[in-house]
Amino acid sequence: MFTSKEQGLTLAADPLSNAPELTFVEDDTGATGTIGAAVATAKKAMVAAEMVYMAMALGFKDLIEDCEGDIVEAAEGARTTKHAMEAEVRTKTHQAAEHWQKVASGPADNMNYCPGQEILERTSAVISDRMVEARLTAGLPAAGRTILASAAQRMFLETLPQVVERALMYRSVDPQAMHALAASVEDQEYLRSQLESLGLVAFIGNGAVLPRVSGVSNMPLATNTVVRFQAPPELQVMVELPNQGAVVGMGIRQGVTLICGGGFNGKSTLLQAIERGVYNHAPGDGRERVVTDATATKIKAEEGRFVCSTDIRPFINNLPLSKTTDAFSTANASGSTSMAASIQEAVEVEASTLLFDEDTCATNFLVRDGRMQQLVSQDCEPITPLVSRVRELWEAKGVSSIMVIGGCGDYLDVADTVVSMHGYVPSDATKKAKDIARRMPVVIEIPQIKYGPTLNRTIIVPKELAAHKPPKAKTRWSIALFPSDKLSSLAPPATSGVGADAHERTDEPEVFPELDLTALDQLVSVSQTRAIASMLQLATQNARRRTMRSLVSDMCTTALGDLPAGHGVAGNLARPRGIEVALAINRLRYAQIQP
């Protein structure tokens, strides 16, 4: 049921009832009626509001000049960046429009993929000097090939105005909540900007709620037994924020940090909060005071991934049959090879913090213990484990590492800081870890070669990648590709996906290649994946050779609204980090990459 008060009338409509009807109550006399019985009265009350709301939502800007002040008022007084206000508009639009899926014949993109807990730059809500613009799509109600006119009329003339009323009008906004959102985003941005000067790569505020409802939900766990985060005294840092003032929490210092502890005690939960700390979070999420170096990148084993022209010699060298690894390529990487490539690719685009969870890493890439060193000599082992390189990564490259470690005790010898988790409560175990390392020494092999220079490869995304149609995001972790037959024949073999949706062209092959992004844990929205697909299309339109860093920079400095949008204006894109754009390109089997 939707209600609205205009010009002395209270109007109500239930678009989901079997016989939807607009009714009204005169506030002065209490008289009631239906739209059919008193069309003139209802029109008097609704005509201005309906025309304004419809014009705004449908983009007829020339019809909204008379109400410009009312629209602009929604943007006044907020102490924030534009993105914070746009996030509020998106959230309210989704909340007001959830019922549409029950009315429409097909899903509404922006409602199916409603904003999550992370605040992202999106094209679904845009604030300019003149207006607040919300963009959404919905399928017209239909029975087979027949449009249901009455339902469509209700959608455009009744439901849509109510959506706009609830989402865009200042009178529908809680000013205190809007200001709190703005202040929270400002504080998170400021806190992240201070990390480097404080010598930190991450900050976890006291009182933070880190656990989520479930593995498939990003909502905070809300129970009486949830353990809120409390920094150990030795690692406490205080930061003065512009709005909240002084906040205290655990600072994770630059260098090599281990997160240790028994199973089920919160190690991975802490790391997952840190990896999402590259984004700002909405108030009430529980992680509003968890911020991380904006370039922090999760590294994990990824068997079967594509690798092209990547120098992995710091980690893998001296392969059998004299195969070199200074420009290593494979269509089917092993777990250890994929991790070596991922580290090199992240460092290439200036990632300054790497995140590792022992559970998702290749064991032979993490460590080679003393017994295996005795059994297989270093000369016969191509892999230089990470434990032998992690300090060099920090000292020579300035790249910090945060690692969840539960079984590889050799890392105690190379750690700067050790955080122990017990019962979801952290403590500083650095001194104890160093004492153990002294009492129980281990032999960590010294690499036979220096780490070497940072990658600076060149790349072309060929125009033939979009020969049949542009790349299209299928899910958050998958982009469908439609390359030319010639390009397909030249590319290494790829895992194939399922054919296009039934409502799309049927003359395309039932099986098409996909760009697999399942290993990109910090990709948080399908709208980001859509933007990456549009960036790939943009790259094909300017298919010239340039460095990976230059290509990613060009893509990420292009306004979202300027990316290829197909038909009309795109309202379903969100800004991905440059790191994820680079990681996606490195997995593109059709990219022409050279050392």
C-alpha positions in Angstrom: 0.0 0.0 0.0 1.3 3.4 -1.0 0.0 6.7 0.4 0.7 10.4 -0.5 -0.6 13.7 0.9 -1.0 16.5 -1.6 -3.2 19.6 -1.5 -5.5 18.5 1.3 -6.0 15.0 0.1 -4.6 11.7 1.3 -4.2 9.3 -1.6 -3.7 5.6 -1.4 -3.1 2.8 -3.9 -2.3 -0.9 -3.7 -0.9 -1.9 -7.0 -0.6 -5.6 -6.0 -4.3 -6.1 -5.2 -6.5 -8.1 -7.6 -8.3 -4.9 -8.6 -5.9 -2.0 -8.0 -7.6 1.3 -7.5 -6.6 4.8 -6.4 -8.6 6.1 -3.5 -8.6 9.4 -1.6 -9.7 10.9 1.7 -10.4 14.7 1.9 -8.4 15.8 5.0 -10.9 18.6 5.9 -14.3 16.8 5.4 -13.3 13.1 5.7 -15.1 12.3 2.4 -13.7 9.3 0.6 -13.9 8.3 -3.0 -12.3 6.4 -5.9 -10.6 7.8 -8.9 -13.6 6.7 -11.0 -16.1 8.5 -8.7 -14.1 11.8 -8.4 -11.7 11.9 -11.2 -11.6 15.7 -11.2 -10.7 16.0 -7.5 -8.1 13.3 -7.8 -6.6 15.0 -10.8 -6.4 18.3 -9.0 -4.5 16.6 -6.2 -2.3 14.4 -8.4 -1.7 16.1 -11.7 1.2 18.3 -10.6 2.9 15.6 -8.5 2.4 12.8 -11.1 3.8 14.9 -14.0 6.8 16.0 -12.0 7.6 12.5 -10.7 7.1 10.9 -14.1 9.1 13.5 -15.9 12.0 13.2 -13.5 12.1 9.5 -13.5 11.7 9.2 -17.3 14.2 11.9 -18.2 11.9 14.6 -19.6 14.0 17.4 -18.1 12.2 20.2 -19.9 9.1 19.4 -17.8 10.6 19.8 -14.4 11.9 23.4 -14.4 9.0 24.6 -12.3 9.9 22.2 -9.5 13.7 22.6 -9.7 13.9 24.1 -6.2 12.2 21.0 -4.7 14.6 18.7 -6.4 17.8 20.6 -5.7 16.7 20.9 -2.0 17.4 17.1 -1.7 21.0 17.8 -2.2 21.4 20.8 0.1 22.9 20.7 3.5 24.7 17.4 3.1 28.3 17.5 4.2 29.6 14.8 1.9 30.9 13.9 -1.4 28.4 13.3 -4.2 28.8 9.6 -3.9 27.4 9.5 -0.4 24.2 11.3 -1.4 23.9 9.1 -4.5 24.2 6.0 -2.3 21.3 7.2 -0.2 19.2 7.8 -3.4 20.0 4.3 -4.7 19.1 2.7 -1.4 15.8 4.5 -1.1 14.9 3.9 -4.7 15.4 0.2 -4.2 13.4 0.1 -1.0 10.6 2.0 -2.6 10.5 -0.2 -5.7 11.0 -3.8 -4.4 7.4 -4.7 -5.4 8.0 -4.1 -9.1 9.4 -7.5 -9.7 5.9 -8.9 -8.8 4.2 -6.6 -11.3 6.7 -6.7 -14.2 7.3 -9.5 -16.6 11.0 -9.5 -16.1 13.5 -8.5 -13.4 14.5 -4.9 -13.0 18.3 -4.7 -13.2 18.9 -2.0 -10.6 16.5 -3.8 -8.2 17.9 -7.2 -8.7 21.3 -5.9 -8.0 20.5 -3.4 -5.3 23.3 -1.6 -3.5 25.2 -3.6 -1.0 27.0 -2.5 2.1 29.9 -0.9 0.1 29.4 2.7 -1.1 30.5 2.8 -4.8 30.4 5.4 -7.5 27.5 4.3 -9.7 25.5 5.5 -12.7 22.2 4.5 -11.2 22.0 7.8 -9.3 23.5 11.0 -10.4 23.5 14.4 -8.7 24.1 17.5 -10.7 23.7 21.2 -10.0 20.2 21.1 -11.3 18.7 17.8 -10.3 18.8 14.4 -8.6 18.5 11.8 -11.3 17.7 8.1 -10.6 18.0 5.5 -13.3 16.4 2.1 -13.3 15.0 -0.4 -15.8 12.0 -2.7 -15.5 10.3 -5.1 -17.9 6.9 -4.2 -19.0 4.1 -6.5 -17.7 3.2 -9.0 -20.3 1.3 -12.2 -21.0 3.4 -13.9 -23.7 3.8 -11.3 -26.4 0.9 -9.2 -25.2 1.6 -6.1 -23.1 -0.7 -5.9 -20.1 -1.8 -2.2 -20.6 -3.6 -1.8 -17.3 -0.6 -3.1 -15.3 1.8 -0.9 -17.3 -0.4 2.1 -16.7 -0.3 1.5 -13.0 3.5 1.0 -13.2 4.1 4.4 -14.9 1.2 6.5 -13.4 1.0 5.1 -9.9 4.0 3.1 -8.8 6.7 5.1 -10.5 5.6 8.4 -9.0 5.5 6.8 -5.5 9.0 5.5 -6.1 10.2 8.9 -7.0 8.4 10.5 -4.0 10.0 8.1 -1.6 13.5 8.2 -3.1 14.2 11.6 -4.4 12.1 14.2 -2.5 13.8 15.8 0.5 10.6 15.5 2.5 11.0 11.7 2.3 14.5 11.8 3.6 15.6 11.7 7.2 18.0 14.6 7.3 19.9 13.3 10.3 20.4 9.9 8.6 21.6 11.7 5.4 24.1 13.8 7.4 25.2 10.7 9.4 25.9 8.9 6.1 27.8 11.9 4.7 29.9 12.3 7.9 30.6 8.6 8.0 31.9 8.6 4.4 34.0 11.6 5.0 35.6 10.0 8.1 36.3 6.8 6.2 38.0 8.7 3.4 40.0 10.8 5.8 41.1 7.7 7.8 42.2 5.9 4.7 44.2 8.9 3.5 46.1 9.0 6.9 47.2 5.3 6.8 50.5 5.9 5.0 51.6 8.8 7.2 50.8 6.7 10.3 52.9 3.8 8.9 49.8 1.6 8.7 48.2 -0.5 6.0 44.9 -1.1 7.8 42.9 0.1 10.8 40.1 -1.7 12.6 38.2 0.5 15.0 37.1 -0.7 18.5 33.5 -1.8 18.6 33.5 -2.9 14.9 31.2 -5.9 14.1 33.3 -8.1 11.7 31.3 -11.3 11.3 28.5 -11.5 8.7 25.2 -13.2 8.8 26.3 -16.0 6.6 28.8 -16.8 3.8 26.3 -15.6 1.2 25.2 -12.4 3.1 27.2 -9.2 3.5 24.9 -8.0 6.4 26.4 -7.8 9.9 25.7 -10.6 12.4 23.2 -9.1 14.8 23.0 -11.3 17.9 23.4 -10.7 21.6 26.5 -13.0 21.6 28.4 -11.2 18.8 31.9 -10.2 19.9 32.8 -6.6 19.0 36.3 -5.9 18.0 38.7 -4.6 20.7 42.3 -3.7 19.8 45.1 -5.1 22.0 46.7 -2.3 24.0 50.1 -2.8 22.3 48.6 -2.2 18.9 46.2 0.6 19.7 46.2 3.7 17.6 44.2 6.9 18.0 43.1 9.0 15.0 41.3 12.3 15.1 38.5 12.2 12.5 36.8 15.4 11.0 33.3 14.4 12.2 33.4 11.7 14.8 36.5 13.0 16.5 39.0 10.7 18.2 38.6 7.0 17.4 40.7 4.2 18.7 41.5 0.8 17.1 44.1 -1.6 16.0 46.6 -0.3 13.5 48.2 -2.9 11.3 51.7 -1.7 10.5 53.5 -1.7 7.2 55.7 -4.8 6.7 54.8 -8.4 7.3 51.9 -9.1 9.6 50.7 -12.6 10.6 47.2 -13.3 11.9 47.4 -16.6 13.9 45.3 -18.6 16.2 43.3 -21.8 16.4 40.6 -22.8 14.0 37.2 -21.0 14.2 38.6 -18.2 16.3 38.1 -15.3 13.8 41.3 -15.2 11.7 39.7 -15.3 8.3 36.8 -13.1 9.5 39.4 -10.4 10.4 41.1 -10.8 7.0 37.8 -10.6 5.1 37.0 -7.4 6.9 40.4 -6.0 6.0 40.1 -7.0 2.3 36.7 -5.2 2.1 38.2 -2.2 3.9 39.3 -0.8 0.5 35.7 0.4 0.2 33.6 2.7 2.3 30.7 1.1 4.2 27.2 2.3 5.0 26.4 3.3 8.6 25.1 0.3 10.5 27.3 -2.2 8.6 29.6 -2.6 11.6 32.8 -2.0 9.5 32.5 1.7 9.1 35.8 2.1 11.0 37.6 -0.7 9.1 39.8 0.9 6.4 42.6 -0.6 4.4 45.2 0.7 2.0 43.2 1.3 -1.2 45.5 -0.9 -3.3 45.4 -4.0 -1.0 45.0 -7.1 -3.1 43.9 -10.6 -2.2 46.1 -13.3 -3.6 44.9 -17.0 -3.8 45.7 -20.2 -5.7 43.8 -20.4 -9.0 44.3 -23.6 -10.7 43.6 -23.5 -14.5 43.9 -19.7 -14.9 45.4 -18.1 -17.9 48.8 -16.4 -17.6 50.5 -14.5 -20.4 54.1 -13.1 -20.7 54.6 -12.7 -16.9 58.0 -12.8 -15.3 57.6 -15.2 -12.5 61.4 -15.8 -11.9 61.3 -14.4 -8.3 59.2 -17.5 -7.4 59.5 -20.1 -10.2 62.7 -20.7 -12.1 64.9 -23.4 -13.5 62.0 -25.5 -15.0 62.8 -28.9 -16.5 63.8 -28.9 -20.2 65.4 -25.5 -19.7 62.0 -23.8 -20.0 62.4 -20.1 -19.1 60.0 -18.1 -16.9 61.0 -14.5 -17.7 57.9 -14.2 -19.9 55.9 -17.2 -18.7 52.6 -18.1 -20.4 50.2 -20.9 -19.8 46.6 -21.7 -20.5 46.3 -23.9 -17.4 48.4 -22.6 -14.4 48.9 -24.7 -11.3 48.1 -23.3 -7.9 51.7 -22.2 -7.2 52.2 -20.8 -10.7 48.9 -18.8 -10.5 50.0 -17.3 -7.1 53.4 -16.3 -8.5 51.7 -14.6 -11.5 49.1 -12.9 -9.4 51.7 -11.3 -7.1 53.7 -10.1 -10.1 50.6 -8.7 -11.8 49.4 -6.9 -8.7 52.8 -5.3 -8.1 52.9 -4.3 -11.7 49.9 -2.0 -11.2 51.3 -0.6 -7.9 49.6 -2.7 -5.3 51.4 -1.9 -2.0 49.7 -4.5 0.2 49.0 -8.2 -0.4 46.6 -10.3 1.5 47.0 -14.1 1.9 44.8 -16.7 3.7 46.6 -20.0 4.2 43.4 -21.9 3.5 43.2 -20.6 -0.1 46.9 -20.7 -0.9 49.0 -23.5 -2.5 51.0 -25.0 0.3 54.2 -25.6 -1.8 54.1 -21.9 -2.7 54.0 -20.8 0.9 56.7 -22.8 2.5 59.3 -25.6 2.1 60.2 -27.1 5.4 63.6 -28.4 6.5 62.9 -32.0 5.8 61.8 -31.3 2.2 64.9 -29.2 1.8 67.0 -32.2 2.8 65.1 -34.5 0.5 64.9 -32.2 -2.6 67.9 -29.9 -2.9 67.4 -26.2 -3.8 69.0 -26.8 -7.2 66.3 -29.4 -8.1 63.4 -27.3 -6.8 62.0 -24.7 -9.3 59.8 -23.0 -6.7 61.1 -20.3 -4.3 58.5 -20.2 -1.6 56.9 -17.0 -0.5 58.5 -17.3 3.0 61.8 -16.7 1.3 60.6 -13.7 -0.6 58.0 -11.9 1.7 60.6 -9.8 3.5 62.3 -8.9 0.2 58.9 -7.8 -1.1 58.7 -5.4 1.8 62.3 -4.2 2.0 63.1 -4.0 -1.7 59.6 -3.3 -3.2 57.8 -1.6 -0.4 55.0 -4.1 -0.6 53.5 -5.2 2.8 51.8 -8.5 3.4 49.0 -9.5 5.8 48.8 -13.3 6.2 46.4 -15.6 7.9 48.7 -18.5 9.1 47.6 -21.5 11.1 50.1 -24.2 10.2 53.2 -22.7 8.7 55.3 -21.8 11.7 58.3 -20.8 9.5 56.7 -17.4 9.0 57.4 -16.5 12.6 61.0 -15.9 11.5 60.0 -13.3 8.9 57.1 -11.4 10.6 57.2 -7.9 11.9 53.9 -8.2 13.8 52.0 -11.3 15.0 48.3 -10.9 16.0 46.8 -13.9 17.8 43.0 -14.5 17.6 41.4 -16.4 20.5 37.6 -16.4 21.0 37.4 -13.6 18.3 39.5 -11.3 20.5 43.0 -10.2 19.1 46.1 -10.0 21.2 49.7 -9.0 20.4 51.8 -12.2 20.1 54.8 -10.6 18.5 57.2 -11.0 21.5 56.0 -14.6 22.1 56.5 -15.5 18.4 60.0 -14.1 18.3 60.9 -16.0 21.5 59.6 -19.2 19.8 61.6 -18.5 16.7 64.8 -18.1 18.7 64.2 -21.3 20.7 63.2 -23.4 17.7 65.2 -22.1 14.7 64.3 -23.2 11.2 66.3 -22.9 8.0 64.7 -20.6 5.4 66.4 -20.9 2.1 68.0 -17.8 0.6 66.8 -17.2 -3.0 69.4 -17.9 -5.6 68.5 -14.7 -7.5 67.4 -11.2 -6.6 63.8 -10.3 -6.8 64.3 -8.3 -10.0 62.5 -5.3 -11.6 58.8 -4.7 -11.5 56.9 -5.8 -14.6 56.2 -3.2 -17.3 54.4 -5.2 -20.0 52.6 -3.8 -23.0 49.2 -4.9 -24.2 46.7 -4.6 -27.0 43.0 -5.5 -26.5 42.2 -6.4 -30.1 39.1 -4.9 -31.7 38.1 -8.4 -32.8 37.2 -9.1 -29.2 33.9 -7.4 -29.8 33.4 -8.6 -33.4 30.0 -10.1 -32.9 28.8 -8.0 -29.9 30.3 -6.2 -27.0 31.5 -8.1 -23.9 28.6 -8.6 -21.5 28.6 -9.3 -17.7 26.7 -12.5 -16.9 27.3 -12.5 -13.2 29.6 -10.8 -10.8 32.3 -13.3 -11.6 31.8 -13.9 -15.3 31.9 -11.8 -18.6 30.6 -13.4 -21.8 32.9 -12.7 -24.8 31.9 -12.7 -28.5 35.2 -12.6 -30.5 35.7 -13.1 -34.1 36.2 -16.7 -35.3 39.8 -15.9 -36.3 40.6 -14.5 -32.8 39.0 -17.5 -31.2 41.2 -19.8 -33.2 44.3 -18.0 -32.1 43.5 -17.9 -28.4 44.5 -20.6 -25.9 41.7 -23.0 -25.0 39.2 -21.6 -22.5 36.5 -23.0 -20.3 33.2 -22.6 -22.1 30.0 -21.3 -20.6 26.3 -21.7 -21.4 24.6 -20.0 -24.3 22.9 -16.6 -24.2 19.6 -15.9 -22.5 16.6 -17.1 -24.4 15.3 -13.6 -25.2 18.6 -12.6 -27.0 19.6 -13.4 -30.5 19.3 -17.1 -31.3 21.8 -17.0 -34.3 24.8 -17.0 -31.9 26.5 -20.2 -30.9 25.1 -22.0 -27.9 28.6 -22.0 -26.3 30.7 -19.0 -26.0 33.9 -18.1 -24.1 33.8 -16.4 -20.8 36.2 -14.3 -18.8 36.4 -16.0 -15.4 36.7 -13.6 -12.5 35.8 -16.0 -9.6 39.2 -15.4 -8.0 38.6 -11.7 -7.6 37.3 -11.7 -4.0 37.3 -7.9 -3.8 34.9 -7.5 -6.7 31.7 -6.7 -4.7 29.0 -5.9 -7.3 27.9 -7.2 -10.7 27.7 -3.5 -11.6 31.5 -3.3 -11.3 31.7 -6.3 -13.6 29.5 -4.6 -16.1 31.8 -1.6 -16.0 34.8 -3.9 -16.6 33.0 -5.3 -19.6 32.3 -1.8 -20.9 36.0 -0.9 -20.3 37.1 -3.9 -22.4 34.8 -2.7 -25.2 36.3 0.8 -24.9 39.8 -0.7 -25.1 38.9 -2.5 -28.4 37.8 0.9 -29.9 41.3 2.2 -29.2 43.3 -0.9 -30.0 46.9 0.4 -29.7 49.8 -1.0 -27.8 50.5 0.6 -24.4 51.7 -0.4 -21.0 49.4 -2.2 -18.6 49.6 0.7 -16.2 48.8 3.2 -18.9 45.8 1.1 -20.1 44.4 0.7 -16.7 44.9 4.4 -15.9 43.0 5.4 -19.0 40.1 3.1 -18.2 39.8 4.2 -14.6 40.0 7.9 -15.4 37.2 7.6 -18.0 33.9 8.8 -16.5 31.5 6.0 -16.0 28.9 7.9 -18.0 31.3 8.0 -20.9 31.8 4.2 -21.1 30.0 2.4 -24.0 26.4 1.8 -22.9 24.7 0.1 -25.8 21.3 1.6 -26.0 21.0 5.0 -24.3 22.3 5.9 -20.9 23.7 3.2 -18.6 22.2 3.1 -15.2 23.7 -0.1 -14.0 27.5 0.5 -13.8 29.7 0.9 -10.7 33.3 1.9 -10.5 35.7 -1.0 -10.1 39.2 -0.5 -8.6 42.1 -0.3 -11.1 43.5 -3.4 -9.4 40.4 -5.5 -10.4 40.5 -4.0 -14.0 44.1 -5.1 -14.3 43.5 -8.6 -12.8 40.6 -9.0 -15.3 42.7 -8.1 -18.3 45.5 -10.5 -17.2 42.9 -13.3 -17.3 41.7 -12.3 -20.8 42.9 -15.1 -23.1 42.5 -12.8 -26.2 44.7 -10.0 -24.9 48.0 -9.5 -26.7 50.5 -9.0 -23.9 54.3 -8.7 -24.4 57.1 -8.3 -21.9 
